[in-house]
């Protein structure tokens, strides 16, 4: 469950103040698959980052499964994130000095539960079509390959909440389908809440709900009948 109340975010550029988010209210029940849509610059990445506790709002509150993250100390926040959240950055943010499989393993190591992790990391890399790239460093991988490593890293802890910023943005239609399968499995079989920023209409069509931002406000919020059971 994600609860966003009266969320504002502004930033100072030095010469003037930019209002990035101007009053977002949002309740996402557990297990919902939400697609966040909107033109470039509308505030999608900012909203996602705030919901993940990666940035602090100017005002407003964000609650993840009953825990208000806006007021947490860094350690407590890191713990909540480690337990609840998988996050895929628009720019992937892989660790350059770690191989693909080491990057994927990292969340388990940080949570101290990496027993059997290497097998699972390799299996996940196989599922995203990178079974033969486990030992490669990020610099040796294409953008689309790095994106899939970042997805495998976000999946490995089977997080109850997965947030991803344009997760299929750099994938061809084949690997995009593999990633979609993984996302849907996590959502439907594991019951994970999915919040995806996307321009991919095919991906958005699978969502339970489509939230559209424009200039930092939600201009539409439509929920579709869930076509699948559960
Ligand atoms: P989107 O992901 O929808 O493309 P963003 O959330 O990245 O949009 O950014 C929304 C707007 O806020 C953009 O106009 C961007 O330039 C601006 N912005 C984002 N972060 C900052 C910042 N730290 N300082 C100033 N402006 C910012
Ligand atoms: Mg963005």
Coordinates of N, CA and C and ligand atoms in Angstrom, one line a residue:
X1 N 0.8 -1.2 0.0 CA 0.0 0.0 0.0 C 0.9 1.3 0.0
X2 N 0.6 2.2 -0.9 CA 1.3 3.4 -1.0 C 0.3 4.6 -0.8
X3 N 0.6 5.5 0.1 CA -0.3 6.6 0.3 C 0.4 7.9 0.1
X4 N 0.0 8.7 -0.8 CA 0.6 10.0 -1.0 C -0.4 11.1 -0.7
X5 N 0.0 12.0 0.2 CA -0.9 13.1 0.6 C -0.3 14.5 0.4
X6 N -1.0 15.3 -0.4 CA -0.6 16.7 -0.5 C 0.8 16.9 -0.9
X7 N 1.3 16.2 -1.9 CA 2.7 16.2 -2.2 C 3.1 17.4 -3.1
X8 N 4.0 18.2 -2.6 CA 4.6 19.3 -3.4 C 6.1 19.1 -3.5
X9 N 6.7 19.4 -4.6 CA 8.1 19.4 -4.7 C 8.5 20.6 -5.6
X10 N 9.4 21.4 -5.0 CA 10.0 22.5 -5.9 C 11.5 22.4 -5.8
X11 N 12.1 23.0 -6.7 CA 13.6 23.0 -6.7 C 14.1 24.4 -7.1
X12 N 15.2 24.8 -6.5 CA 15.8 26.1 -6.9 C 16.9 25.9 -8.0
X13 N 16.8 26.6 -9.0 CA 17.8 26.4 -10.1 C 18.9 27.4 -9.9
X14 N 18.8 28.3 -8.9 CA 19.8 29.4 -8.8 C 19.2 30.7 -9.2
X15 N 18.5 30.7 -10.3 CA 17.9 32.0 -10.7 C 16.4 32.0 -10.4
X16 N 15.8 30.8 -10.4 CA 14.3 30.8 -10.1 C 13.9 29.5 -9.5
X17 N 12.7 29.4 -9.0 CA 12.2 28.3 -8.4 C 11.3 27.5 -9.3
X18 N 11.5 26.2 -9.4 CA 10.7 25.4 -10.3 C 9.7 24.6 -9.5
X19 N 8.4 24.7 -9.8 CA 7.4 23.8 -9.1 C 7.3 22.5 -9.9
X20 N 7.9 21.5 -9.4 CA 7.9 20.2 -10.1 C 6.6 19.4 -9.9
X21 N 6.2 19.3 -8.6 CA 4.9 18.6 -8.3 C 4.1 19.6 -7.5
X22 N 2.8 19.7 -7.9 CA 2.0 20.8 -7.3 C 0.7 20.2 -6.7
X23 N 0.9 19.3 -5.7 CA -0.3 18.8 -5.0 C -0.8 17.5 -5.6
X24 N -0.1 16.4 -5.2 CA -0.4 15.0 -5.7 C -1.0 14.3 -4.5
X25 N -2.2 13.7 -4.7 CA -2.8 12.8 -3.7 C -3.1 11.5 -4.4
X26 N -2.7 10.4 -3.8 CA -2.7 9.1 -4.5 C -2.8 8.0 -3.5
X27 N -3.7 7.1 -3.7 CA -3.7 5.9 -2.8 C -3.6 4.7 -3.7
X28 N -2.5 3.9 -3.5 CA -2.3 2.7 -4.3 C -2.5 1.5 -3.4
X29 N -3.6 0.7 -3.6 CA -3.7 -0.5 -2.7 C -2.7 -1.5 -3.0
X30 N -2.5 -2.4 -2.1 CA -1.5 -3.5 -2.2 C -1.9 -4.3 -3.5
X31 N -0.9 -4.7 -4.3 CA -1.1 -5.5 -5.4 C -1.6 -4.8 -6.7
X32 N -1.8 -3.5 -6.6 CA -2.3 -2.8 -7.8 C -1.1 -2.6 -8.7
X33 N -1.4 -2.6 -10.0 CA -0.4 -2.3 -11.1 C -0.8 -0.9 -11.7
X34 N 0.1 0.1 -11.4 CA -0.2 1.4 -11.8 C 0.8 1.9 -12.8
X35 N 0.3 2.4 -13.9 CA 1.2 3.0 -14.9 C 1.2 4.5 -14.8
X36 N 2.3 5.2 -14.7 CA 2.3 6.6 -14.6 C 2.7 7.2 -16.0
X37 N 1.9 8.0 -16.6 CA 2.0 8.5 -17.9 C 2.2 10.0 -17.9
X38 N 2.5 10.6 -19.0 CA 2.6 12.0 -19.1 C 3.8 12.4 -19.9
X39 N 3.8 13.6 -20.5 CA 4.9 14.1 -21.3 C 6.2 14.3 -20.5
X40 N 7.3 14.3 -21.3 CA 8.6 14.6 -20.7 C 8.5 15.8 -19.9
X41 N 9.1 15.8 -18.7 CA 9.1 17.0 -17.8 C 7.9 17.2 -17.0
X42 N 6.9 16.3 -17.0 CA 5.7 16.4 -16.3 C 5.8 16.1 -14.8
X43 N 6.9 15.5 -14.4 CA 7.2 15.2 -13.0 C 7.1 13.7 -12.6
X44 N 7.1 12.8 -13.6 CA 6.9 11.4 -13.4 C 8.1 10.8 -12.5
X45 N 9.3 11.1 -13.0 CA 10.5 10.5 -12.3 C 10.6 11.1 -10.9
X46 N 10.2 12.4 -10.7 CA 10.3 13.0 -9.4 C 9.3 12.4 -8.5
X47 N 8.1 12.1 -8.9 CA 7.1 11.5 -8.1 C 7.5 10.1 -7.7
X48 N 8.1 9.3 -8.6 CA 8.5 8.0 -8.3 C 9.6 8.0 -7.3
X49 N 10.6 8.9 -7.5 CA 11.7 9.0 -6.5 C 11.3 9.4 -5.1
X50 N 10.3 10.2 -5.1 CA 9.7 10.6 -3.8 C 9.0 9.4 -3.1
X51 N 8.2 8.7 -3.9 CA 7.5 7.5 -3.3 C 8.5 6.5 -2.8
X52 N 9.7 6.4 -3.4 CA 10.7 5.5 -3.0 C 11.6 6.0 -1.9
X53 N 11.4 7.2 -1.5 CA 12.2 7.8 -0.4 C 13.6 8.1 -0.9
X54 N 13.8 8.3 -2.2 CA 15.1 8.7 -2.7 C 15.3 10.2 -2.6
X55 N 14.2 10.9 -2.4 CA 14.3 12.3 -2.4 C 13.2 12.8 -1.4
X56 N 13.4 14.0 -0.9 CA 12.4 14.5 0.1 C 11.5 15.5 -0.4
X57 N 10.2 15.4 -0.1 CA 9.2 16.4 -0.6 C 9.4 17.8 0.0
X58 N 8.9 18.8 -0.7 CA 8.9 20.2 -0.1 C 7.8 20.2 1.0
X59 N 6.7 19.6 0.7 CA 5.6 19.3 1.7 C 4.8 18.2 1.3
X60 N 4.1 17.6 2.3 CA 3.3 16.4 2.0 C 3.9 15.2 2.6
X61 N 3.1 14.1 2.6 CA 3.5 12.9 3.3 C 3.4 11.7 2.4
X62 N 4.3 10.7 2.5 CA 4.3 9.5 1.8 C 4.4 8.3 2.8
X63 N 3.4 7.4 2.7 CA 3.4 6.2 3.6 C 3.5 4.9 2.8
X64 N 4.4 4.1 3.2 CA 4.5 2.8 2.5 C 4.1 1.7 3.5
X65 N 3.1 0.9 3.2 CA 2.6 -0.1 4.1 C 2.5 0.4 5.6
X66 N 1.9 1.6 5.7 CA 1.7 2.1 7.1 C 2.9 2.9 7.7
X67 N 4.0 2.9 7.0 CA 5.2 3.6 7.6 C 5.4 4.9 6.8
X68 N 5.3 6.0 7.6 CA 5.5 7.3 6.9 C 7.0 7.5 6.7
X69 N 7.4 7.5 5.4 CA 8.8 7.5 5.1 C 9.4 8.9 5.1
X70 N 8.5 9.9 5.0 CA 9.0 11.3 4.9 C 9.8 11.8 6.1
X71 N 9.4 11.2 7.3 CA 10.1 11.6 8.5 C 11.2 10.7 9.0
X72 N 11.5 9.7 8.3 CA 12.5 8.7 8.8 C 14.0 9.2 8.7
X73 N 14.8 8.7 9.7 CA 16.2 8.9 9.6 C 16.7 8.0 8.4
X74 N 17.9 8.3 8.0 CA 18.5 7.6 6.8 C 18.6 6.1 7.0
X75 N 19.0 5.6 8.2 CA 19.1 4.2 8.5 C 17.8 3.5 8.4
X76 N 16.8 4.1 9.1 CA 15.5 3.5 9.1 C 14.9 3.5 7.7
X77 N 15.1 4.5 7.0 CA 14.6 4.6 5.6 C 15.3 3.5 4.8
X78 N 16.6 3.3 4.9 CA 17.3 2.3 4.1 C 16.7 0.9 4.5
X79 N 16.4 0.7 5.7 CA 15.8 -0.6 6.1 C 14.5 -0.8 5.5
X80 N 13.6 0.2 5.5 CA 12.3 0.1 4.9 C 12.4 -0.2 3.4
X81 N 13.3 0.6 2.8 CA 13.5 0.4 1.3 C 14.0 -1.0 1.1
X82 N 15.0 -1.5 1.9 CA 15.5 -2.8 1.7 C 14.5 -3.9 1.8
X83 N 13.5 -3.7 2.7 CA 12.5 -4.8 3.0 C 11.4 -4.7 2.0
X84 N 11.0 -3.5 1.5 CA 9.8 -3.4 0.8 C 9.9 -3.1 -0.7
X85 N 11.1 -2.6 -1.1 CA 11.1 -1.9 -2.4 C 12.2 -2.4 -3.3
X86 N 11.7 -2.7 -4.6 CA 12.7 -2.8 -5.7 C 12.5 -1.6 -6.5
X87 N 13.7 -1.0 -7.0 CA 13.6 0.2 -7.8 C 14.5 0.1 -9.0
X88 N 13.9 0.5 -10.1 CA 14.7 0.5 -11.4 C 14.8 1.9 -11.9
X89 N 16.0 2.5 -11.8 CA 16.3 3.8 -12.3 C 16.2 4.0 -13.8
X90 N 15.8 5.1 -14.2 CA 15.8 5.4 -15.6 C 17.2 5.3 -16.2
X91 N 18.2 5.6 -15.4 CA 19.6 5.5 -15.8 C 20.3 4.3 -15.3
X92 N 19.5 3.3 -14.9 CA 20.0 2.0 -14.4 C 20.8 2.0 -13.1
X93 N 21.8 2.9 -13.0 CA 22.6 3.0 -11.8 C 23.2 1.7 -11.3
X94 N 23.8 0.9 -12.3 CA 24.6 -0.3 -11.9 C 25.9 0.2 -11.3
X95 N 26.5 -0.7 -10.4 CA 27.8 -0.4 -9.8 C 28.8 -0.8 -10.8
X96 N 29.6 0.1 -11.3 CA 30.5 -0.2 -12.4 C 31.6 -1.2 -12.1
X97 N 32.0 -1.4 -10.8 CA 33.1 -2.3 -10.5 C 32.6 -3.7 -10.1
X98 N 31.2 -3.9 -10.3 CA 30.7 -5.2 -10.0 C 30.2 -5.8 -11.3
X99 N 30.3 -7.1 -11.5 CA 29.8 -7.8 -12.7 C 28.2 -7.8 -12.6
X100 N 27.6 -8.2 -13.7 CA 26.2 -8.3 -13.8 C 25.6 -9.1 -12.6
X101 N 26.2 -10.3 -12.4 CA 25.6 -11.1 -11.4 C 25.8 -10.5 -10.0
X102 N 27.0 -9.9 -9.8 CA 27.2 -9.2 -8.5 C 26.3 -8.1 -8.3
X103 N 26.0 -7.3 -9.3 CA 25.0 -6.3 -9.2 C 23.7 -6.8 -8.8
X104 N 23.3 -7.9 -9.4 CA 21.9 -8.5 -9.1 C 21.9 -9.0 -7.7
X105 N 23.0 -9.5 -7.2 CA 23.1 -10.1 -5.9 C 23.0 -9.0 -4.8
X106 N 23.4 -7.8 -5.1 CA 23.7 -6.8 -4.1 C 22.5 -6.6 -3.1
X107 N 21.3 -6.5 -3.6 CA 20.2 -6.3 -2.6 C 20.1 -7.4 -1.5
X108 N 20.4 -8.6 -1.9 CA 20.3 -9.7 -1.0 C 21.5 -9.6 0.0
X109 N 22.7 -9.2 -0.5 CA 23.8 -9.1 0.4 C 23.6 -8.0 1.4
X110 N 23.0 -6.9 0.9 CA 22.7 -5.7 1.8 C 21.7 -6.1 2.9
X111 N 20.8 -7.1 2.6 CA 19.8 -7.5 3.5 C 20.3 -8.7 4.3
X112 N 21.5 -9.2 4.0 CA 22.1 -10.3 4.8 C 21.3 -11.6 4.6
X113 N 20.7 -11.8 3.4 CA 20.1 -13.1 3.2 C 20.4 -13.6 1.8
X114 N 21.7 -13.8 1.5 CA 22.1 -14.1 0.2 C 22.3 -15.6 0.0
X115 N 21.9 -16.4 0.9 CA 22.1 -17.9 0.7 C 21.3 -18.3 -0.5
X116 N 21.9 -19.0 -1.4 CA 21.3 -19.4 -2.6 C 21.1 -18.3 -3.6
X117 N 21.6 -17.2 -3.3 CA 21.4 -16.0 -4.1 C 22.0 -16.0 -5.5
X118 N 23.2 -16.6 -5.5 CA 23.9 -16.6 -6.8 C 23.2 -17.4 -7.8
X119 N 22.6 -18.5 -7.4 CA 21.9 -19.4 -8.3 C 20.7 -18.6 -8.8
X120 N 20.0 -17.9 -7.9 CA 18.8 -17.1 -8.3 C 19.2 -15.9 -9.2
X121 N 20.3 -15.3 -8.9 CA 20.8 -14.2 -9.7 C 21.0 -14.6 -11.1
X122 N 21.7 -15.8 -11.3 CA 22.0 -16.3 -12.6 C 20.7 -16.7 -13.3
X123 N 19.8 -17.3 -12.6 CA 18.5 -17.7 -13.2 C 17.7 -16.5 -13.7
X124 N 17.7 -15.4 -12.9 CA 17.0 -14.2 -13.3 C 17.7 -13.6 -14.5
X125 N 19.0 -13.6 -14.5 CA 19.7 -13.0 -15.7 C 19.4 -13.8 -16.9
X126 N 19.2 -15.1 -16.7 CA 18.8 -16.0 -17.8 C 17.4 -15.6 -18.3
X127 N 16.5 -15.3 -17.4 CA 15.1 -15.0 -17.7 C 15.0 -13.7 -18.5
X128 N 16.0 -12.8 -18.2 CA 16.0 -11.5 -19.0 C 16.9 -11.6 -20.2
X129 N 17.3 -12.8 -20.6 CA 18.1 -13.1 -21.8 C 19.6 -12.7 -21.7
X130 N 20.1 -12.7 -20.4 CA 21.5 -12.4 -20.2 C 22.3 -13.5 -19.6
X131 N 21.8 -14.8 -19.8 CA 22.5 -15.9 -19.2 C 23.9 -16.0 -19.5
X132 N 24.3 -15.5 -20.7 CA 25.7 -15.6 -21.1 C 26.5 -14.3 -20.8
X133 N 25.9 -13.4 -20.0 CA 26.5 -12.1 -19.7 C 26.8 -11.9 -18.2
X134 N 26.6 -13.0 -17.4 CA 26.7 -12.9 -15.9 C 28.0 -12.3 -15.4
X135 N 29.1 -12.6 -16.1 CA 30.4 -12.1 -15.7 C 30.8 -10.8 -16.3
X136 N 30.0 -10.2 -17.1 CA 30.3 -8.9 -17.7 C 30.1 -7.7 -16.8
X137 N 31.0 -6.7 -17.0 CA 30.8 -5.5 -16.2 C 29.9 -4.6 -17.0
X138 N 29.2 -3.6 -16.3 CA 28.3 -2.7 -16.9 C 28.8 -2.1 -18.2
X139 N 30.1 -1.7 -18.2 CA 30.7 -1.0 -19.3 C 30.7 -1.9 -20.6
X140 N 30.7 -3.2 -20.3 CA 30.7 -4.1 -21.4 C 29.3 -4.5 -22.0
X141 N 28.3 -3.8 -21.4 CA 26.9 -4.2 -21.8 C 26.3 -3.0 -22.5
X142 N 25.4 -3.3 -23.4 CA 24.6 -2.2 -24.1 C 23.6 -1.6 -23.1
X143 N 23.0 -0.5 -23.5 CA 22.0 0.2 -22.6 C 20.9 -0.7 -22.3
X144 N 20.4 -1.4 -23.3 CA 19.2 -2.4 -23.0 C 19.6 -3.5 -22.1
X145 N 20.9 -4.0 -22.2 CA 21.4 -5.1 -21.4 C 21.5 -4.6 -19.9
X146 N 22.0 -3.4 -19.8 CA 22.2 -2.8 -18.4 C 20.8 -2.6 -17.8
X147 N 19.8 -2.2 -18.6 CA 18.5 -2.0 -18.1 C 17.9 -3.4 -17.6
X148 N 18.2 -4.5 -18.3 CA 17.7 -5.8 -17.8 C 18.4 -6.2 -16.6
X149 N 19.7 -5.9 -16.5 CA 20.5 -6.2 -15.2 C 19.8 -5.5 -14.0
X150 N 19.5 -4.2 -14.3 CA 18.8 -3.4 -13.3 C 17.5 -4.0 -12.9
X151 N 16.8 -4.5 -13.8 CA 15.5 -5.2 -13.5 C 15.7 -6.4 -12.7
X152 N 16.7 -7.2 -13.1 CA 16.9 -8.5 -12.4 C 17.3 -8.1 -10.9
X153 N 18.1 -7.0 -10.8 CA 18.5 -6.6 -9.4 C 17.3 -6.2 -8.6
X154 N 16.3 -5.5 -9.2 CA 15.1 -5.1 -8.5 C 14.2 -6.3 -8.2
X155 N 14.3 -7.3 -9.0 CA 13.4 -8.5 -8.8 C 13.9 -9.5 -7.7
X156 N 15.2 -9.5 -7.5 CA 15.8 -10.6 -6.8 C 15.3 -10.8 -5.4
X157 N 14.9 -9.7 -4.7 CA 14.4 -9.9 -3.3 C 12.9 -10.1 -3.3
X158 N 12.3 -10.3 -4.4 CA 10.8 -10.4 -4.5 C 10.1 -9.3 -3.7
X159 N 10.4 -8.1 -4.0 CA 9.9 -7.0 -3.2 C 8.4 -6.9 -3.3
X160 N 7.8 -6.5 -2.2 CA 6.3 -6.3 -2.2 C 5.9 -5.1 -3.0
X161 N 6.8 -4.2 -3.2 CA 6.6 -3.0 -4.1 C 7.7 -2.9 -5.1
X162 N 7.3 -2.8 -6.4 CA 8.4 -2.6 -7.4 C 8.1 -1.3 -8.1
X163 N 9.1 -0.4 -8.1 CA 8.9 0.8 -8.9 C 10.0 0.8 -10.0
X164 N 9.5 1.2 -11.2 CA 10.5 1.2 -12.3 C 10.2 2.4 -13.2
X165 N 11.3 3.1 -13.6 CA 11.2 4.3 -14.4 C 11.5 3.9 -15.8
X166 N 10.5 3.8 -16.7 CA 10.6 3.4 -18.1 C 11.4 2.1 -18.2
X167 N 10.9 1.0 -17.6 CA 11.7 -0.2 -17.6 C 11.8 -0.9 -19.0
X168 N 11.0 -0.5 -19.9 CA 11.2 -1.1 -21.3 C 11.7 -0.1 -22.3
X169 N 12.1 1.1 -21.8 CA 12.5 2.2 -22.6 C 13.6 1.9 -23.7
X170 N 14.5 1.0 -23.3 CA 15.6 0.7 -24.2 C 15.6 -0.7 -24.7
X171 N 14.5 -1.4 -24.7 CA 14.4 -2.8 -25.1 C 13.8 -3.0 -26.4
X172 N 14.2 -4.0 -27.2 CA 13.6 -4.3 -28.4 C 12.3 -5.1 -28.0
X173 N 11.5 -5.4 -29.0 CA 10.2 -6.0 -28.7 C 10.3 -7.3 -28.0
X174 N 11.3 -8.1 -28.4 CA 11.5 -9.4 -27.8 C 11.9 -9.4 -26.3
X175 N 12.9 -8.6 -26.0 CA 13.3 -8.5 -24.6 C 12.3 -7.7 -23.8
X176 N 11.6 -6.8 -24.5 CA 10.5 -6.1 -23.8 C 9.4 -7.1 -23.4
X177 N 9.2 -8.1 -24.2 CA 8.1 -9.1 -23.8 C 8.6 -9.9 -22.6
X178 N 9.9 -10.3 -22.6 CA 10.5 -11.0 -21.5 C 10.3 -10.2 -20.2
X179 N 10.6 -8.9 -20.3 CA 10.6 -8.1 -19.1 C 9.1 -7.9 -18.6
X180 N 8.2 -7.8 -19.6 CA 6.8 -7.7 -19.3 C 6.3 -8.9 -18.5
X181 N 6.8 -10.1 -19.0 CA 6.4 -11.4 -18.4 C 6.9 -11.4 -16.9
X182 N 8.1 -10.9 -16.7 CA 8.7 -10.9 -15.3 C 7.9 -10.0 -14.4
X183 N 7.5 -8.8 -15.0 CA 6.8 -7.8 -14.2 C 5.4 -8.4 -13.9
X184 N 4.7 -9.0 -14.8 CA 3.4 -9.5 -14.6 C 3.4 -10.7 -13.6
X185 N 4.5 -11.5 -13.7 CA 4.6 -12.6 -12.8 C 4.7 -12.1 -11.3
X186 N 5.6 -11.1 -11.2 CA 5.8 -10.5 -9.8 C 4.5 -9.9 -9.3
X187 N 3.7 -9.3 -10.2 CA 2.5 -8.6 -9.8 C 1.4 -9.7 -9.5
X188 N 1.2 -10.6 -10.4 CA 0.0 -11.5 -10.4 C 0.3 -12.7 -9.5
X189 N 1.5 -13.3 -9.6 CA 1.8 -14.5 -8.8 C 2.2 -14.1 -7.4
X190 N 3.1 -13.1 -7.3 CA 3.6 -12.8 -6.0 C 2.8 -11.7 -5.3
X191 N 1.9 -11.1 -6.1 CA 1.0 -10.1 -5.5 C 1.7 -8.7 -5.2
X192 N 2.8 -8.5 -5.9 CA 3.6 -7.2 -5.7 C 2.8 -6.0 -6.3
X193 N 2.9 -4.9 -5.6 CA 2.4 -3.7 -6.1 C 3.4 -3.2 -7.1
X194 N 2.9 -2.7 -8.3 CA 3.8 -2.3 -9.3 C 3.5 -0.9 -9.7
X195 N 4.5 0.0 -9.7 CA 4.4 1.4 -10.1 C 5.4 1.6 -11.2
X196 N 4.9 1.8 -12.4 CA 5.8 1.9 -13.5 C 5.6 3.3 -14.3
X197 N 6.7 4.0 -14.4 CA 6.6 5.2 -15.3 C 6.9 4.6 -16.7
X198 N 6.0 4.9 -17.7 CA 6.2 4.3 -19.0 C 5.6 5.1 -20.1
X199 N 6.3 5.0 -21.3 CA 5.7 5.6 -22.5 C 5.2 4.4 -23.4
X200 N 5.4 3.2 -22.9 CA 5.1 2.0 -23.7 C 3.6 1.7 -23.5
X201 N 2.8 2.0 -24.6 CA 1.4 1.8 -24.6 C 1.0 0.3 -24.3
X202 N 1.8 -0.6 -24.9 CA 1.5 -2.0 -24.7 C 1.6 -2.4 -23.2
X203 N 2.6 -1.9 -22.6 CA 2.9 -2.1 -21.2 C 1.8 -1.5 -20.3
X204 N 1.4 -0.2 -20.6 CA 0.4 0.5 -19.9 C -0.9 -0.2 -20.0
X205 N -1.2 -0.8 -21.1 CA -2.5 -1.5 -21.3 C -2.7 -2.7 -20.3
X206 N -1.6 -3.2 -19.8 CA -1.7 -4.3 -18.8 C -1.9 -3.8 -17.4
X207 N -1.8 -2.5 -17.2 CA -1.9 -1.9 -15.9 C -3.4 -1.9 -15.4
X208 N -3.6 -2.0 -14.1 CA -4.9 -1.9 -13.5 C -5.4 -0.4 -13.6
X209 N -4.4 0.5 -13.6 CA -4.7 1.9 -13.5 C -3.7 2.7 -14.2
X210 N -4.1 3.8 -14.8 CA -3.3 4.7 -15.5 C -3.4 6.1 -14.9
X211 N -2.3 6.6 -14.4 CA -2.3 8.0 -13.8 C -1.5 8.9 -14.8
X212 N -2.1 10.0 -15.2 CA -1.4 10.8 -16.1 C -1.1 12.2 -15.5
X213 N 0.2 12.5 -15.5 CA 0.7 13.8 -15.0 C 0.8 14.8 -16.1
X214 N 0.6 16.1 -15.7 CA 0.9 17.2 -16.7 C 1.3 18.4 -15.8
X215 N 2.5 18.9 -16.1 CA 3.0 20.0 -15.3 C 2.8 19.8 -13.8
X216 N 3.1 18.7 -13.3 CA 3.2 18.4 -11.9 C 1.9 18.2 -11.2
X217 N 0.8 18.0 -12.0 CA -0.5 17.7 -11.4 C -1.1 16.4 -12.1
X218 N -1.9 15.7 -11.4 CA -2.5 14.5 -12.0 C -3.7 15.0 -12.8
X219 N -3.7 14.8 -14.1 CA -4.8 15.3 -15.0 C -5.8 14.2 -15.3
X220 N -5.4 12.9 -15.1 CA -6.4 11.8 -15.2 C -5.9 10.6 -14.4
X221 N -6.9 9.9 -14.0 CA -6.6 8.7 -13.1 C -7.7 7.7 -13.4
X222 N -7.4 6.7 -14.3 CA -8.4 5.8 -14.7 C -8.0 4.4 -14.3
X223 N -9.0 3.7 -13.7 CA -8.8 2.3 -13.3 C -9.6 1.4 -14.2
X224 N -9.0 0.3 -14.7 CA -9.7 -0.6 -15.5 C -10.1 -1.8 -14.7
X225 N -11.2 -2.4 -15.2 CA -11.6 -3.7 -14.6 C -10.4 -4.6 -14.7
X226 N -10.1 -5.4 -13.7 CA -9.0 -6.3 -13.7 C -9.4 -7.5 -14.6
X227 N -8.7 -7.6 -15.7 CA -9.1 -8.7 -16.6 C -8.8 -10.1 -16.1
X228 N -7.8 -10.1 -15.2 CA -7.4 -11.4 -14.8 C -7.9 -11.6 -13.3
X229 N -7.9 -12.9 -12.9 CA -8.4 -13.2 -11.5 C -7.5 -12.6 -10.5
X230 N -8.0 -12.5 -9.2 CA -7.2 -12.1 -8.1 C -7.2 -10.6 -7.9
Ligands
LIG1 P1 9.6 13.4 -16.2 O1 10.2 12.2 -15.5 O2 8.1 13.4 -16.3 O3 10.2 13.6 -17.6 P2 11.0 14.9 -14.1 O4 10.3 14.4 -12.9 O5 12.3 14.3 -14.4 O6 10.0 14.7 -15.3 O7 11.1 16.5 -14.1 C1 10.0 17.3 -14.0 C2 10.5 18.7 -14.2 O8 11.3 19.2 -13.1 C3 11.4 19.0 -15.4 O9 11.1 20.2 -16.0 C4 12.8 19.0 -14.8 O10 13.6 19.8 -15.6 C5 12.5 19.6 -13.5 N1 13.5 19.2 -12.4 C6 13.6 17.9 -12.0 N2 14.6 17.9 -11.0 C7 15.0 19.1 -10.9 C8 16.0 19.7 -10.0 N3 16.7 19.0 -9.1 N4 16.2 21.1 -10.2 C9 15.5 21.8 -11.1 N5 14.6 21.3 -11.9 C10 14.3 20.0 -11.8
LIG2 MG1 11.6 10.8 -16.2

